[in-house]
PDB file of C-alpha atoms in Angstrom:
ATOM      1  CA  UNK C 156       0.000   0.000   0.000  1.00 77.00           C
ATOM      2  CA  UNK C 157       1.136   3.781  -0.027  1.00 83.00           C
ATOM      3  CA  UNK C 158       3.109   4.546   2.718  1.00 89.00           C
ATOM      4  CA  UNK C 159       5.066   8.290   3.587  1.00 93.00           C
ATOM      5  CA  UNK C 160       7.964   8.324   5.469  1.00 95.00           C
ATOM      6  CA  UNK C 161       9.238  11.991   7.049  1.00 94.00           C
ATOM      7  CA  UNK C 162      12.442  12.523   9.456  1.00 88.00           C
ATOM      8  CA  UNK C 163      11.692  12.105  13.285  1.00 81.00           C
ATOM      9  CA  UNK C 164      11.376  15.255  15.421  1.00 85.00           C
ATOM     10  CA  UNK C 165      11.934  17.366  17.074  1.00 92.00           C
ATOM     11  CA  UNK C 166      14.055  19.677  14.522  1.00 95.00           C
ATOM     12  CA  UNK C 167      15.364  23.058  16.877  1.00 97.00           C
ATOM     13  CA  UNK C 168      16.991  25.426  14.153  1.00 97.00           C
ATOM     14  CA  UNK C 169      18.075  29.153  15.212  1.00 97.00           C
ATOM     15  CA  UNK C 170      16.181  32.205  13.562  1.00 97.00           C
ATOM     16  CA  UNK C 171      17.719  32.291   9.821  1.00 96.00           C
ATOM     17  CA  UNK C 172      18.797  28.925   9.601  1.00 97.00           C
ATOM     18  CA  UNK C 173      18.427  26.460   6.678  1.00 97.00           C
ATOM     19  CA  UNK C 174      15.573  24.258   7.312  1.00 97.00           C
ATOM     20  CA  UNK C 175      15.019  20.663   5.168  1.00 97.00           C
ATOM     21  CA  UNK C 176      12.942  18.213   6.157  1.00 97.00           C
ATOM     22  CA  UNK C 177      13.022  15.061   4.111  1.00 97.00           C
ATOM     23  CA  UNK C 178      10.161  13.104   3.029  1.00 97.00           C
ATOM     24  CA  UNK C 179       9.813   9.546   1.012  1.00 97.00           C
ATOM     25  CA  UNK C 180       7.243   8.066   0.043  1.00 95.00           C
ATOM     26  CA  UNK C 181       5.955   4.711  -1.650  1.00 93.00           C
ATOM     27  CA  UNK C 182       3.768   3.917  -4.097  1.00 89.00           C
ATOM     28  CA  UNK C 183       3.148   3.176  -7.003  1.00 82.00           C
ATOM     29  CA  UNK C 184       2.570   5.671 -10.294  1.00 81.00           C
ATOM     30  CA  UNK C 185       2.103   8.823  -9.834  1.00 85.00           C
ATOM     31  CA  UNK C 186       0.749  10.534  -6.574  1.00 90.00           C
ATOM     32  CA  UNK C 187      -0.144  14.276  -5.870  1.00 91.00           C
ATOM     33  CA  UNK C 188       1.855  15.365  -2.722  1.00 94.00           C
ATOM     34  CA  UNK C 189       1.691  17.716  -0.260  1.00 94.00           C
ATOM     35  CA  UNK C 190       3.034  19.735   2.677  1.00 96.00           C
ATOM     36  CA  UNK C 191       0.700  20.297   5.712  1.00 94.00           C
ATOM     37  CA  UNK C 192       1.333  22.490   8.678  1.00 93.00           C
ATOM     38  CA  UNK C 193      -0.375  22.633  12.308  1.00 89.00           C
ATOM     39  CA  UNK C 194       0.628  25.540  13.838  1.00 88.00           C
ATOM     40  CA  UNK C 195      -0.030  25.479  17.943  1.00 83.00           C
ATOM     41  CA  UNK C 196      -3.806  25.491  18.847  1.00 75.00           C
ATOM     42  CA  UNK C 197      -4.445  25.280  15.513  1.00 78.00           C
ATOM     43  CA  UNK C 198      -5.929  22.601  12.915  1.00 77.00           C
ATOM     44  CA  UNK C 199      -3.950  21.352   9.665  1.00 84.00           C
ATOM     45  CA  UNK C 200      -3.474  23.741   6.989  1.00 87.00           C
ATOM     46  CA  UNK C 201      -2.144  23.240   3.233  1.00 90.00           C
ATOM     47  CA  UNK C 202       1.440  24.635   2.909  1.00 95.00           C
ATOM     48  CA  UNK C 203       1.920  23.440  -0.670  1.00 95.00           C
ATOM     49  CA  UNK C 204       1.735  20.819  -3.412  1.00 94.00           C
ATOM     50  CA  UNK C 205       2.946  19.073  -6.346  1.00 95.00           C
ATOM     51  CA  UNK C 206       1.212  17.129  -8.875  1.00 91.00           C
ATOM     52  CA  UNK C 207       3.747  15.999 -10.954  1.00 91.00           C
ATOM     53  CA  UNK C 208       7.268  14.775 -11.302  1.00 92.00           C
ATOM     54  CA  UNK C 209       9.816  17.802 -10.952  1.00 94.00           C
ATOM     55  CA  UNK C 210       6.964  20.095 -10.198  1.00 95.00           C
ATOM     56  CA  UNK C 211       7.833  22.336  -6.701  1.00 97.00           C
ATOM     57  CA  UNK C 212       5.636  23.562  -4.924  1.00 96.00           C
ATOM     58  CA  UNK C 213       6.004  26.873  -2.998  1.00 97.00           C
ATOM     59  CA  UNK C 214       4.763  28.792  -0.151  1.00 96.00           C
ATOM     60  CA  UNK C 215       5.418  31.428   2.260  1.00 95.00           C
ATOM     61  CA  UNK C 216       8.856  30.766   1.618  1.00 97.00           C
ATOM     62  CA  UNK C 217       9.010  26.994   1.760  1.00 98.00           C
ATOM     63  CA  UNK C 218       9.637  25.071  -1.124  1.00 98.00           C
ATOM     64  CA  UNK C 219       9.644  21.468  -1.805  1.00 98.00           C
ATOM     65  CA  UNK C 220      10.260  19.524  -5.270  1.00 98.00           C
ATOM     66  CA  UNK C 221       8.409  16.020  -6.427  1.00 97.00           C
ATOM     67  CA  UNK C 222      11.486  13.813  -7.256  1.00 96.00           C
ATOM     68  CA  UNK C 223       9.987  10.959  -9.151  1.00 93.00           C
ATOM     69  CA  UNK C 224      14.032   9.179  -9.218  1.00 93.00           C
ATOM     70  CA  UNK C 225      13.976   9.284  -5.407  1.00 95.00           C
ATOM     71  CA  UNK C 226      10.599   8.747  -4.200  1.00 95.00           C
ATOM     72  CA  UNK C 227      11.022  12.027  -2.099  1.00 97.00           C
ATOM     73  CA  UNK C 228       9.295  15.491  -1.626  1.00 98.00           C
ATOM     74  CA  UNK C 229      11.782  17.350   0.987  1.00 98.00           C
ATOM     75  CA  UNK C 230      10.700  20.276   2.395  1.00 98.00           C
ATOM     76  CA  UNK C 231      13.000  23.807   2.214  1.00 98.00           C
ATOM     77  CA  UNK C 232      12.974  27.057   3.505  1.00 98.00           C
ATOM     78  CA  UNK C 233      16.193  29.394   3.387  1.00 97.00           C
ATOM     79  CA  UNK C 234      15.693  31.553   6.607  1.00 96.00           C
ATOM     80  CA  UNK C 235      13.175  30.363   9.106  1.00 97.00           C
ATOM     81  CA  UNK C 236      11.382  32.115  11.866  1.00 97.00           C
ATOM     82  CA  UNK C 237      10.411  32.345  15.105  1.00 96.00           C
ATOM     83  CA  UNK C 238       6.653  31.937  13.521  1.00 95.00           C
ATOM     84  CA  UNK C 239       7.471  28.556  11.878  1.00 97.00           C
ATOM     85  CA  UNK C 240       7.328  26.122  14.340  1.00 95.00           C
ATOM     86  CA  UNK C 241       4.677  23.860  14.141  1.00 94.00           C
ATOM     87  CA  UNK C 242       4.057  20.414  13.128  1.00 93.00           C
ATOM     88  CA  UNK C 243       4.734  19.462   9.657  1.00 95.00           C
ATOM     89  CA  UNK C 244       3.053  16.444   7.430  1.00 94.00           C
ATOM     90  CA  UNK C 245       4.171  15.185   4.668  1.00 95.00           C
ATOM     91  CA  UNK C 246       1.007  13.358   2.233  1.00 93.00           C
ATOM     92  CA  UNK C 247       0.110  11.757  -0.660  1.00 91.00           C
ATOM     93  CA  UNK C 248      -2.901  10.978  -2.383  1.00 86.00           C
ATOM     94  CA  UNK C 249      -2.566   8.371  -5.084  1.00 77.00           C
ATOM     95  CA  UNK C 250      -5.538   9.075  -7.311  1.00 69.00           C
ATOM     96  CA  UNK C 251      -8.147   6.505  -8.595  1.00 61.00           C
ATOM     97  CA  UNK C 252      -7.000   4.527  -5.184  1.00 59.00           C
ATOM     98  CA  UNK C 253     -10.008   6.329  -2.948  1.00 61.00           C
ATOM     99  CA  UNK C 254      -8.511   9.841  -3.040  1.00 68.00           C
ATOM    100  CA  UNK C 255      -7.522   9.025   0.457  1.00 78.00           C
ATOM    101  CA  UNK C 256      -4.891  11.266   1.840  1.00 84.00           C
ATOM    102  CA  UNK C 257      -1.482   9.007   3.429  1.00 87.00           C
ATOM    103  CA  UNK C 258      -0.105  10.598   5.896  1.00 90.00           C
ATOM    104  CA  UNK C 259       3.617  10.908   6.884  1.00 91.00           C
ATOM    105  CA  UNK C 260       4.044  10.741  10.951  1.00 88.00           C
ATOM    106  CA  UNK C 261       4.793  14.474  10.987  1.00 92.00           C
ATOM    107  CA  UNK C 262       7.736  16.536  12.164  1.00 94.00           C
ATOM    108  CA  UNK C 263       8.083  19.103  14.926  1.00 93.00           C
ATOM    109  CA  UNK C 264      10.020  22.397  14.027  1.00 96.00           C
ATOM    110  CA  UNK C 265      11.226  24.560  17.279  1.00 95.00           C
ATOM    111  CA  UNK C 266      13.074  27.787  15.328  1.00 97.00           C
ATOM    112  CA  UNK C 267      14.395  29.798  18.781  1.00 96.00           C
ATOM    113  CA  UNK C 268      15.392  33.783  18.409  1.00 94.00           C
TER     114      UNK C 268
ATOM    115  CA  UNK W 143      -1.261  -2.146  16.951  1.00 63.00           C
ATOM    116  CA  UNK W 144      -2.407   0.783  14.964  1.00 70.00           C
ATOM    117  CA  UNK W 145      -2.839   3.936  17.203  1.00 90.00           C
ATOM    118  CA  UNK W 146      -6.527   6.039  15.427  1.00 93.00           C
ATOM    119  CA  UNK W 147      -7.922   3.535  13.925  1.00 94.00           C
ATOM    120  CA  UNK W 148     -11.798   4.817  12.308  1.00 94.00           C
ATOM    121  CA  UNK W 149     -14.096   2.495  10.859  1.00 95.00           C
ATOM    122  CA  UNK W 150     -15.269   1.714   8.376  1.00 94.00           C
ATOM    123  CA  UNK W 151     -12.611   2.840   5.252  1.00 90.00           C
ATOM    124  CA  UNK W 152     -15.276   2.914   2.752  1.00 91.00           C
ATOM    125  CA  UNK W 153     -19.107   3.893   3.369  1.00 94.00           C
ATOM    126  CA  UNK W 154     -21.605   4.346   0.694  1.00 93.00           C
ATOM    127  CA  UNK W 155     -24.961   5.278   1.300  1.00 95.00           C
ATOM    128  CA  UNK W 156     -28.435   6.646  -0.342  1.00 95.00           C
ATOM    129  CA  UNK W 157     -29.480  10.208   0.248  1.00 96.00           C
ATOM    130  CA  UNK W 158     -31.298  10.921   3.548  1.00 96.00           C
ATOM    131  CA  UNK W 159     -29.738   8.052   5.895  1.00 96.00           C
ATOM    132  CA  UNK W 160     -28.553   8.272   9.225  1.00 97.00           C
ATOM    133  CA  UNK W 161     -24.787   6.782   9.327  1.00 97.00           C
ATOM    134  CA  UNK W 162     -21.700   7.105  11.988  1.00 97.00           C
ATOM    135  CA  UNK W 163     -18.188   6.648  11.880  1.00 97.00           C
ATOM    136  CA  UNK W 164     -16.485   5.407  14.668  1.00 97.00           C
ATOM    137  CA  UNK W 165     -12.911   6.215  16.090  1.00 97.00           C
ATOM    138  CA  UNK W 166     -10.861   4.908  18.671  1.00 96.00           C
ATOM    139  CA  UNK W 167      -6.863   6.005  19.504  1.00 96.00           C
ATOM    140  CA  UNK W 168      -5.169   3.427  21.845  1.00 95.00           C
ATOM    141  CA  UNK W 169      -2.330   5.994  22.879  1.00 94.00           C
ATOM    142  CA  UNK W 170      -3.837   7.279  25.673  1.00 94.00           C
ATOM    143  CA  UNK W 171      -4.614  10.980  24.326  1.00 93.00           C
ATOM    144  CA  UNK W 172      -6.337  13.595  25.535  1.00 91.00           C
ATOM    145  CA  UNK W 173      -7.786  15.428  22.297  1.00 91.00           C
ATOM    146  CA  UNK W 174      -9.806  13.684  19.156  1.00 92.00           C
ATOM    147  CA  UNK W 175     -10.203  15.592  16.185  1.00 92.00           C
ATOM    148  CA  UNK W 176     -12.606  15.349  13.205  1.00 93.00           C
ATOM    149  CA  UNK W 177     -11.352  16.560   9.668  1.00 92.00           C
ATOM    150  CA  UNK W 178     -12.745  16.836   6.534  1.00 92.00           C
ATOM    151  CA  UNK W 179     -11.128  16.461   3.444  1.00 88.00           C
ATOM    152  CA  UNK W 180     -12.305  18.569   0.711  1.00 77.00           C
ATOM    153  CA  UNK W 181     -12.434  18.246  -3.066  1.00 72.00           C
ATOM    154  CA  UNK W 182      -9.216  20.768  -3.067  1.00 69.00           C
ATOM    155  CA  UNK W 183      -7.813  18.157  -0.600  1.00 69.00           C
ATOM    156  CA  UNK W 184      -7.552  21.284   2.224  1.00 76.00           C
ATOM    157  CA  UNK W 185      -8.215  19.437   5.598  1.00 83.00           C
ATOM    158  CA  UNK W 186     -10.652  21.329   7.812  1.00 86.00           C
ATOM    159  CA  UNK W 187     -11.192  21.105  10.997  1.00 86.00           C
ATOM    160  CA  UNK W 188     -14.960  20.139  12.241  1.00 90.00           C
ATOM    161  CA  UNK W 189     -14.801  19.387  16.136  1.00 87.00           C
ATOM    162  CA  UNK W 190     -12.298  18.450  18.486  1.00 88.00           C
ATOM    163  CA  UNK W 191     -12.589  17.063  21.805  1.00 87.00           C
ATOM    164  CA  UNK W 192     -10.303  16.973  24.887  1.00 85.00           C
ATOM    165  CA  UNK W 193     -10.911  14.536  28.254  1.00 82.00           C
ATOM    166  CA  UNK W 194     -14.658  13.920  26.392  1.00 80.00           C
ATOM    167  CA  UNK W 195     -15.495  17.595  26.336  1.00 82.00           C
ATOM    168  CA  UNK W 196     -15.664  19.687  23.103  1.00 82.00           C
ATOM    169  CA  UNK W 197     -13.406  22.308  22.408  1.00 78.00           C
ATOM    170  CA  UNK W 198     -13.776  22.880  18.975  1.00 74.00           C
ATOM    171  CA  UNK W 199     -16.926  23.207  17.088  1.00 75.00           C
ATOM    172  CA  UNK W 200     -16.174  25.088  13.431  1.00 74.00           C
ATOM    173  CA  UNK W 201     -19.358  25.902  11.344  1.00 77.00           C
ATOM    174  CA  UNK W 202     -20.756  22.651  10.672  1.00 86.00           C
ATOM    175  CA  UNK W 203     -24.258  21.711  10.064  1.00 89.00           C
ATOM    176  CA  UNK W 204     -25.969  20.003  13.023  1.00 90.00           C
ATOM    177  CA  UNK W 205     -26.796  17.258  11.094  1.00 94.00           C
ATOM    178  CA  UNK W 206     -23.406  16.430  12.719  1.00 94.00           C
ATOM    179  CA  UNK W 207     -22.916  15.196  16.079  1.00 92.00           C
ATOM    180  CA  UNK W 208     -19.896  13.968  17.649  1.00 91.00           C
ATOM    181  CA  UNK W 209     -19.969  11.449  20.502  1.00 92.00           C
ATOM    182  CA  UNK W 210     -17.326  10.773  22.936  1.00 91.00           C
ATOM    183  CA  UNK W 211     -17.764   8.152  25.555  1.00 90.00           C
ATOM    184  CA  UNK W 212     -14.761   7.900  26.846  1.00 91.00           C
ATOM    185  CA  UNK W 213     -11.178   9.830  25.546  1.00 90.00           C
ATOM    186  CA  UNK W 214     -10.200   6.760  23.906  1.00 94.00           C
ATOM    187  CA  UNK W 215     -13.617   7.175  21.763  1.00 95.00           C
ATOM    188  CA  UNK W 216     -14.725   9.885  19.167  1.00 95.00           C
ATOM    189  CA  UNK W 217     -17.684   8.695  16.989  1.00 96.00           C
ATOM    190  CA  UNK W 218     -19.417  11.240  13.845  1.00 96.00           C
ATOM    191  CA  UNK W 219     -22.875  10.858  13.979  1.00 96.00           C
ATOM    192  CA  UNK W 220     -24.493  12.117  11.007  1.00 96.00           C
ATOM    193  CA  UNK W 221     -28.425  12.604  10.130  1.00 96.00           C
ATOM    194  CA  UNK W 222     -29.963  12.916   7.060  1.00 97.00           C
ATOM    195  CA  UNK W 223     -27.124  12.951   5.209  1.00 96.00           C
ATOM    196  CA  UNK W 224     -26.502  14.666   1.659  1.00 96.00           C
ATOM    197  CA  UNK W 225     -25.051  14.879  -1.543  1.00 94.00           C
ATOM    198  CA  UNK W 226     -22.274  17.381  -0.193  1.00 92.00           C
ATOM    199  CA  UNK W 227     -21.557  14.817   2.846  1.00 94.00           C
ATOM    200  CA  UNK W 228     -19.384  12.652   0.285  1.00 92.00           C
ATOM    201  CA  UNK W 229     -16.170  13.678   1.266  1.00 92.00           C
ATOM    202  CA  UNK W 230     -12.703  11.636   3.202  1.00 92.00           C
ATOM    203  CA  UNK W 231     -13.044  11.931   7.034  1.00 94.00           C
ATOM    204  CA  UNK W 232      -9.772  12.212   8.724  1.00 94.00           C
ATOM    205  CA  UNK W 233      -9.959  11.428  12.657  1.00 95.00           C
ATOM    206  CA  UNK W 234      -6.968  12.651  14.630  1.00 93.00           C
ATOM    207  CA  UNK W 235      -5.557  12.647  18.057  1.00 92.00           C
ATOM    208  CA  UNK W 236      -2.718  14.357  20.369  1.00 89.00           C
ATOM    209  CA  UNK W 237      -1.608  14.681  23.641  1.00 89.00           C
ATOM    210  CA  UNK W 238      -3.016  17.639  24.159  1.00 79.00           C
ATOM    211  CA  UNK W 239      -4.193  20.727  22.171  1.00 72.00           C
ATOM    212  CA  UNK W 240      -0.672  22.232  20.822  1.00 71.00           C
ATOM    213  CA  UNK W 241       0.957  18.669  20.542  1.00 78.00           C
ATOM    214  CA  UNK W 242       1.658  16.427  17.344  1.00 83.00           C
ATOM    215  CA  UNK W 243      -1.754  14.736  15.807  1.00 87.00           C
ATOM    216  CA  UNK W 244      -2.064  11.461  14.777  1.00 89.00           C
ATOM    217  CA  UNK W 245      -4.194  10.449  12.310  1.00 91.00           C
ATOM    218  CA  UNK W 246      -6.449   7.464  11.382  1.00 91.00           C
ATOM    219  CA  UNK W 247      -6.459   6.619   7.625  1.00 88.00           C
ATOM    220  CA  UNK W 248      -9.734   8.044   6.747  1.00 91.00           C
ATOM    221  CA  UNK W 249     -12.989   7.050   5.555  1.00 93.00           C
ATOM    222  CA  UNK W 250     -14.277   7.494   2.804  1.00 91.00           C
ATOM    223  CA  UNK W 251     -18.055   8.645   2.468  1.00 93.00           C
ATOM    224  CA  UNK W 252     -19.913   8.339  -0.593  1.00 92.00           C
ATOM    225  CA  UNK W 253     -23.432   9.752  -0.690  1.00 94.00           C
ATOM    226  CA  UNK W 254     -25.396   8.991  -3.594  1.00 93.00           C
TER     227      UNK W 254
END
């Protein structure tokens, strides 16, 4: 079945820092993905998408890139923030398979002044 | 052992029926969470629940009830259901309000 796998958390980063957070996935074809973001108190909201191989998506300032060679949709941002930390899912949906978001297990981000 | 598991995966139903979808986490959370997934695949939030009382009740109609019996337990009750029901329904827990959610792997509702 389709399965996301995203890099174990907590991730602390100082204000400006280079942020990646990596994300695999399997399955098979050709699956939208996507970033999600749950900022404290707060439910999930969309941080970006791809739909096709090499597309990137972009957001905000984050960026990530669908790598068909690799399987992997890694998540970038330059210079984070203070106001970035959250929890962040990586997700597929493979389509004609019941539209079904997969869910990575998500990844904390503390950014501290 | 899986940790939200919701049942069933798949429910397909006729206009006007009265269906529920059940959810149990096994991780010893606080907070359950319903989400629905919408054609645009944006995630909204409908209720959320913490030690069996709700916190969280976004615009909704009240066609839809959640239940919770117990904190292990979050059930979606939902009356007379409609066309614009048919949508994947993500239920989610955490430790608390501000901490990590973990998700069941959805159901999907088909009304028809």
């Amino acid at each position: 079945g389709n399965s996301v796998t995203q890099m174990e958390g907590p991730v602390t980063l100082s204000e400006e820092a280079f942020l990646t957070i990596n994300c695999t996935y399997t399955a098979t074809g050709y699956p939208s993905l996507f970033w999600y973001v749950q900022y404290p108190g707060e439910g999930l909201q969309l941080l970006l998408k791809a739909t096709k191989a090499d597309d990137k998506g972009s957001n905000k300032g984050f960026e990530a890139t669908y790598r068909k060679e690799t399987t992997s949709f890694h998540l970038e941002k330059g210079s984070v923030q203070v106001s970035d930390s959250a929890v962040y899912f990586c997700a597929l949906i493979k389509w004609n398979a019941g539209n079904m978001l997969t869910f990575g297990g998500g990844t904390r981000l503390m950014v501290k002044p | 052992d899986t940790a939200v598991s919701q049942t069933p995966k798949y429910l397909v139903t006729q206009m006007g029926n009265d269906k529920s979808i059940k959810c149990e986490q096994n991780l010893g959370h606080d907070t359950m969470y319903w989400y629905k997934q919408d054609s645009k695949k944006f995630l909204k939030i409908m209720f959320s629940y913490n030690n069996k009382e709700l916190i969280i009740n976004e615009t909704v109609p009240n066609r839809f009830s959640p239940k919770s019996p117990d904190k292990a337990h979050l059930n979606l009750h939902i009356n007379s259901l409609e066309l614009g029901d048919s949508a994947v329904y993500f239920c989610a827990s955490s430790q608390g309000v501000n901490e990590k959610l973990f998700f069941g792997s959805g159901t999907q509702l088909s009304v028809l």
